[in-house]
Amino acid sequence: MKIPVMEVFGPTIQGEGMVMGQKTMFVRTAGCDYSCSWCDSKFTWDGTGKSVMMAAGEIARQLEELGKGAFSHVTISGGNPALHKGIAELVALCQEKGWRTAVETQGSIWQDWLSEIDEVTVSPKPPSSGMILDYSKLDAMLGRLSSAQASLKVVVFDEADFFFAEQLHLRYPSFPFFLQVGNDDTQTTEDEKLVQHLLGRYQWLIDRHLASAPLNDAKVLPQLHTLLWGNKRGV
Ligand SMILES: C[S@@+](CC[C@H](N)C(=O)[O-])C[C@H]1O[C@@H](n2cnc3c(N)ncnc32)[C@H](O)[C@@H]1O
Ligand SMILES: Nc1nc2[nH]cc(C(=O)O)c2c(=O)[nH]1
Ligand code: SF4
Ligand SMILES: [Mg+2]
């Protein structure tokens, strides 16, 4: 079963969440069941990007060509990769080749292949996104994943988002929990200004976190790739 692929890139470093700093390749699939107001990857679902239908074998070959043997980890992101059943074959192929796998998803759709992923980042969307979380779907997904394998990551832009994060962590206390700085200017090419602005937002999120008892065990992280390369695609 072919997979709609938006881009294959790397090696780069995982700039977010539970394995930040890990050298990894990226496979970015097309399509999303959400439409977050601040999505930094709108081109995967708003019609401005072009996807290609690829078989798992073709994707693996492209990863090998780009990675030139200097990688051992593949991250599948999107859009929502959990829209695509065909990713099962890609995951199996990565396992055969000895590559660890990670996925980025918002937690709205289950696929059996998620059980096979080494690091699943589930990123439920806070109020500022404009999306409404279906807790029953998230309960079901986290019920099928182990807390050694999965983590929760919440992007925070404001107080309401922070409160949402606190409630989420209280509901699922066994899963490692990450707060992530929201990028509110995903269009700008003025990297210096963006970095200064995002570091300010990081400072705000840290200060907010330090005062929050429910989030004592959470970790607060920026998007490292945005600090390094701004809003550039494919890094
Ligand atoms: C583009 S999404 C793709 C995967 C999946 N749809 C999801 O949202 O989890 C990858 C990650 O980027 C985060 N993200 C998207 N836009 C962002 C922004 N403007 N600032 C910070 N993080 C953002 C998402 O919350 C998610 O954790
Ligand atoms: N370097 C890097 N790290 C990332 N972590 C999550 C990403 C994503 O867009 O899903 C991403 C990305 O696009 N680039
Ligand atoms: S769920 Fe992820 S890819 Fe989909 S719109 Fe939201 S941030 Fe973008
Ligand atoms: Mg991204």
Coordinates of C-alpha atoms and ligand atoms in Angstrom, one line a residue:
M1 CA 0.0 0.0 0.0
K2 CA 1.6 3.3 -1.1
I3 CA 2.0 6.3 1.2
P4 CA 1.5 10.0 0.2
V5 CA 4.9 11.5 1.0
M6 CA 5.5 15.3 1.2
E7 CA 9.2 15.2 1.8
V8 CA 12.0 12.9 2.8
F9 CA 15.0 14.7 4.4
G10 CA 18.0 14.3 6.7
P11 CA 20.1 13.4 8.3
T12 CA 19.3 16.1 10.8
I13 CA 18.7 16.2 14.5
Q14 CA 15.4 15.7 16.1
G15 CA 14.6 19.2 17.3
E16 CA 11.7 18.4 19.6
G17 CA 10.6 16.3 22.5
M18 CA 11.6 13.0 24.0
V19 CA 14.6 12.3 21.8
M20 CA 15.7 15.9 21.1
G21 CA 19.3 15.8 19.7
Q22 CA 19.0 12.4 18.2
K23 CA 20.4 12.1 14.7
T24 CA 17.5 11.1 12.5
M25 CA 16.0 11.0 9.0
F26 CA 12.5 12.4 8.4
V27 CA 9.7 11.1 6.3
R28 CA 6.8 13.7 6.2
T29 CA 3.5 12.3 5.0
A30 CA 0.7 14.4 3.4
G31 CA -2.7 15.1 4.8
C32 CA -4.1 15.9 8.3
D33 CA -7.4 15.4 10.0
Y34 CA -6.8 18.6 11.9
S35 CA -6.2 22.2 10.8
C36 CA -4.4 23.9 13.6
S37 CA -4.3 27.7 13.4
W38 CA -0.6 27.8 14.0
C39 CA 0.5 24.7 12.2
D40 CA 4.1 25.0 11.0
S41 CA 3.6 22.4 8.4
K42 CA 0.4 23.7 6.7
F43 CA 1.8 22.7 3.3
T44 CA 1.1 19.1 4.2
W45 CA -2.7 19.7 4.2
D46 CA -3.6 23.2 2.7
G47 CA -3.1 22.3 -0.9
T48 CA 0.1 24.4 -1.3
G49 CA 2.4 21.4 -1.2
K50 CA 2.8 18.5 -3.7
S51 CA 2.9 14.9 -2.4
V52 CA 4.1 11.8 -4.2
M53 CA 2.6 8.3 -3.7
M54 CA 5.5 6.1 -2.6
A55 CA 5.9 2.4 -1.7
A56 CA 7.8 1.6 1.5
G57 CA 10.7 0.2 -0.5
E58 CA 11.0 3.4 -2.5
I59 CA 11.1 5.4 0.7
A60 CA 13.7 3.2 2.2
R61 CA 15.9 3.6 -0.9
Q62 CA 15.5 7.4 -0.7
L63 CA 16.5 7.3 3.0
E64 CA 19.6 5.2 2.1
E65 CA 20.5 7.6 -0.7
L66 CA 20.2 10.7 1.4
G67 CA 21.6 9.2 4.6
K68 CA 24.6 7.5 3.0
G69 CA 24.8 4.9 5.8
A70 CA 25.3 7.6 8.5
F71 CA 22.0 7.2 10.3
S72 CA 20.2 4.6 12.5
H73 CA 16.9 6.4 13.2
V74 CA 13.9 7.4 11.2
T75 CA 11.2 9.9 12.3
I76 CA 7.8 9.8 10.6
S77 CA 5.8 13.0 10.8
G78 CA 3.2 14.9 8.8
G79 CA 0.5 16.0 8.6
N80 CA -0.9 13.1 10.6
P81 CA 1.0 9.9 9.7
A82 CA -1.7 7.9 11.5
L83 CA -4.0 8.5 8.5
H84 CA -2.0 6.0 6.5
K85 CA -2.3 2.2 7.0
G86 CA 0.6 1.7 4.5
I87 CA 3.1 2.9 7.0
A88 CA 3.0 -0.6 8.5
E89 CA 5.3 -1.8 5.7
L90 CA 7.7 1.1 6.1
V91 CA 8.0 0.4 9.8
A92 CA 8.7 -3.3 9.2
L93 CA 11.3 -2.4 6.6
C94 CA 13.0 0.1 9.0
Q95 CA 13.1 -2.7 11.6
E96 CA 14.7 -5.1 9.1
K97 CA 17.4 -2.6 8.3
G98 CA 18.1 -2.0 12.0
W99 CA 16.8 1.6 12.0
R100 CA 15.0 2.8 15.1
T101 CA 11.7 4.5 14.4
A102 CA 9.8 7.5 15.9
V103 CA 6.4 9.0 15.1
E104 CA 4.9 12.4 15.6
T105 CA 1.1 12.4 15.8
Q106 CA -1.7 14.4 17.6
G107 CA -3.5 11.3 19.1
S108 CA -6.7 11.4 17.1
I109 CA -6.3 8.2 15.1
W110 CA -5.0 4.8 16.0
Q111 CA -3.1 2.4 13.7
D112 CA -1.8 -1.0 14.8
W113 CA 1.7 -0.1 13.4
L114 CA 2.0 2.5 16.2
S115 CA 2.7 -0.4 18.6
E116 CA 5.9 -1.2 16.6
I117 CA 7.3 2.3 16.9
D118 CA 10.2 2.8 19.3
E119 CA 9.3 6.4 20.2
V120 CA 5.8 7.7 19.8
T121 CA 5.3 11.4 20.5
V122 CA 1.6 12.2 21.1
S123 CA 0.9 15.9 20.8
P124 CA -2.7 16.7 21.8
K125 CA -3.7 20.2 20.7
P126 CA -4.3 23.0 23.2
P127 CA -7.1 25.6 22.9
S128 CA -5.0 28.1 20.9
S129 CA -4.9 25.6 18.0
G130 CA -8.7 26.0 17.5
M131 CA -9.0 22.1 17.6
I132 CA -11.2 20.2 20.1
L133 CA -9.6 17.2 21.8
D134 CA -11.6 14.0 21.8
Y135 CA -10.5 12.5 25.1
S136 CA -12.0 9.1 24.4
K137 CA -9.7 8.7 21.4
L138 CA -6.7 9.8 23.3
D139 CA -7.6 7.4 26.2
A140 CA -7.8 4.6 23.7
M141 CA -4.5 5.4 22.1
L142 CA -2.5 5.8 25.3
G143 CA -4.1 2.7 26.6
R144 CA -2.4 0.8 23.8
L145 CA 1.0 2.4 24.2
S146 CA 3.5 1.8 27.0
S147 CA 5.0 4.8 29.0
A148 CA 8.5 3.6 28.0
Q149 CA 7.6 4.0 24.3
A150 CA 5.4 7.1 24.3
S151 CA 5.4 10.6 25.6
L152 CA 3.1 13.6 25.6
K153 CA 4.1 16.9 24.2
V154 CA 2.0 20.0 24.4
V155 CA 2.7 23.2 22.4
V156 CA 2.0 26.2 24.6
F157 CA 1.2 29.7 23.4
D158 CA -0.8 31.2 26.3
E159 CA -2.3 30.7 29.8
A160 CA -5.2 28.7 28.5
D161 CA -2.8 26.3 26.8
F162 CA -0.8 26.0 29.9
F163 CA -3.9 25.1 31.9
F164 CA -4.7 22.5 29.3
A165 CA -1.2 21.0 29.6
E166 CA -1.6 20.8 33.4
Q167 CA -4.9 19.0 33.1
L168 CA -3.5 16.6 30.5
H169 CA -0.5 15.6 32.7
L170 CA -2.8 15.0 35.7
R171 CA -5.0 12.7 33.5
Y172 CA -2.0 10.7 32.1
P173 CA 0.6 10.9 34.9
S174 CA 2.6 7.9 33.8
F175 CA 3.7 9.3 30.4
P176 CA 6.8 11.5 30.2
F177 CA 5.5 15.0 29.6
F178 CA 7.0 17.8 27.5
L179 CA 6.1 21.5 27.2
Q180 CA 7.1 23.0 23.9
V181 CA 7.5 26.6 23.0
G182 CA 4.9 27.7 20.3
N183 CA 6.3 29.5 17.2
D184 CA 3.8 32.3 16.4
D185 CA 5.6 33.4 13.3
T186 CA 6.0 30.5 11.0
Q187 CA 6.4 32.7 7.9
T188 CA 9.2 35.0 8.7
T189 CA 12.7 34.6 7.1
E190 CA 14.3 37.0 9.6
D191 CA 16.0 34.3 11.6
E192 CA 17.8 36.6 14.1
K193 CA 14.6 38.3 15.1
L194 CA 12.7 35.0 15.3
V195 CA 15.4 33.4 17.5
Q196 CA 15.4 36.4 19.9
H197 CA 11.6 36.3 20.0
L198 CA 11.4 32.5 20.6
L199 CA 14.0 32.6 23.3
G200 CA 11.8 35.2 25.0
R201 CA 8.8 32.9 24.7
Y202 CA 11.0 30.0 26.1
Q203 CA 11.9 32.2 29.1
W204 CA 8.2 32.9 29.6
L205 CA 7.3 29.2 29.4
I206 CA 10.1 28.3 31.9
D207 CA 8.9 30.9 34.4
R208 CA 5.4 29.7 34.0
H209 CA 6.5 26.1 34.5
L210 CA 8.6 26.9 37.6
A211 CA 5.4 28.1 39.3
S212 CA 3.3 25.1 38.4
A213 CA 3.0 22.2 40.9
P214 CA 1.1 19.9 38.7
L215 CA 3.9 19.9 36.1
N216 CA 6.8 19.2 38.5
D217 CA 8.0 16.3 36.4
A218 CA 7.5 17.9 33.0
K219 CA 10.4 19.0 30.8
V220 CA 10.3 22.4 29.0
L221 CA 11.9 22.5 25.6
P222 CA 12.2 24.9 22.6
Q223 CA 12.1 23.7 19.0
L224 CA 15.8 23.3 18.5
H225 CA 15.7 23.2 14.7
T226 CA 13.8 26.5 14.6
L227 CA 16.5 28.2 16.8
L228 CA 19.2 26.8 14.5
W229 CA 17.6 27.1 11.1
G230 CA 14.5 29.3 11.5
N231 CA 11.4 28.4 9.5
K232 CA 13.4 26.6 6.7
R233 CA 11.8 23.5 5.4
G234 CA 13.5 20.1 5.2
V235 CA 15.9 20.5 8.2
Ligands
LIG1 C1 3.7 19.5 12.2 S1 3.3 18.4 13.5 C2 3.0 16.9 12.6 C3 2.6 15.7 13.5 C4 1.2 15.8 14.1 N1 0.2 16.3 13.2 C5 1.1 16.6 15.4 O1 0.7 17.7 15.3 O2 1.6 16.1 16.4 C6 4.8 18.1 14.4 C7 4.9 18.8 15.7 O3 5.1 20.2 15.5 C8 4.3 20.9 16.4 N2 4.0 22.2 15.9 C9 3.3 22.5 14.8 N3 3.2 23.8 14.6 C10 3.9 24.4 15.6 C11 4.3 25.7 16.0 N4 3.8 26.8 15.3 N5 5.0 25.9 17.1 C12 5.5 24.9 17.8 N6 5.2 23.6 17.5 C13 4.5 23.4 16.4 C14 3.1 20.0 16.6 O4 2.4 20.3 17.8 C15 3.7 18.6 16.6 O5 4.1 18.3 17.9
LIG2 N1 14.8 18.9 13.0 C1 13.5 18.7 13.0 N2 12.9 18.2 14.2 C2 11.6 18.0 14.2 N3 10.9 17.5 15.2 C3 9.6 17.4 14.8 C4 9.5 17.9 13.5 C5 8.2 17.8 12.7 O1 8.0 18.7 11.9 O2 7.4 16.9 13.0 C6 10.8 18.3 13.1 C7 11.3 18.9 11.9 O3 10.7 19.2 10.9 N4 12.7 19.0 12.0
SF4_3 S1 -2.3 18.2 13.9 FE1 -0.1 18.6 13.4 S2 0.1 18.6 11.1 FE2 -2.1 18.7 11.7 S3 -2.6 20.8 11.6 FE3 -2.1 20.4 13.7 S4 0.1 20.8 13.9 FE4 -0.4 20.7 11.7
MG4 MG 8.0 20.7 12.4

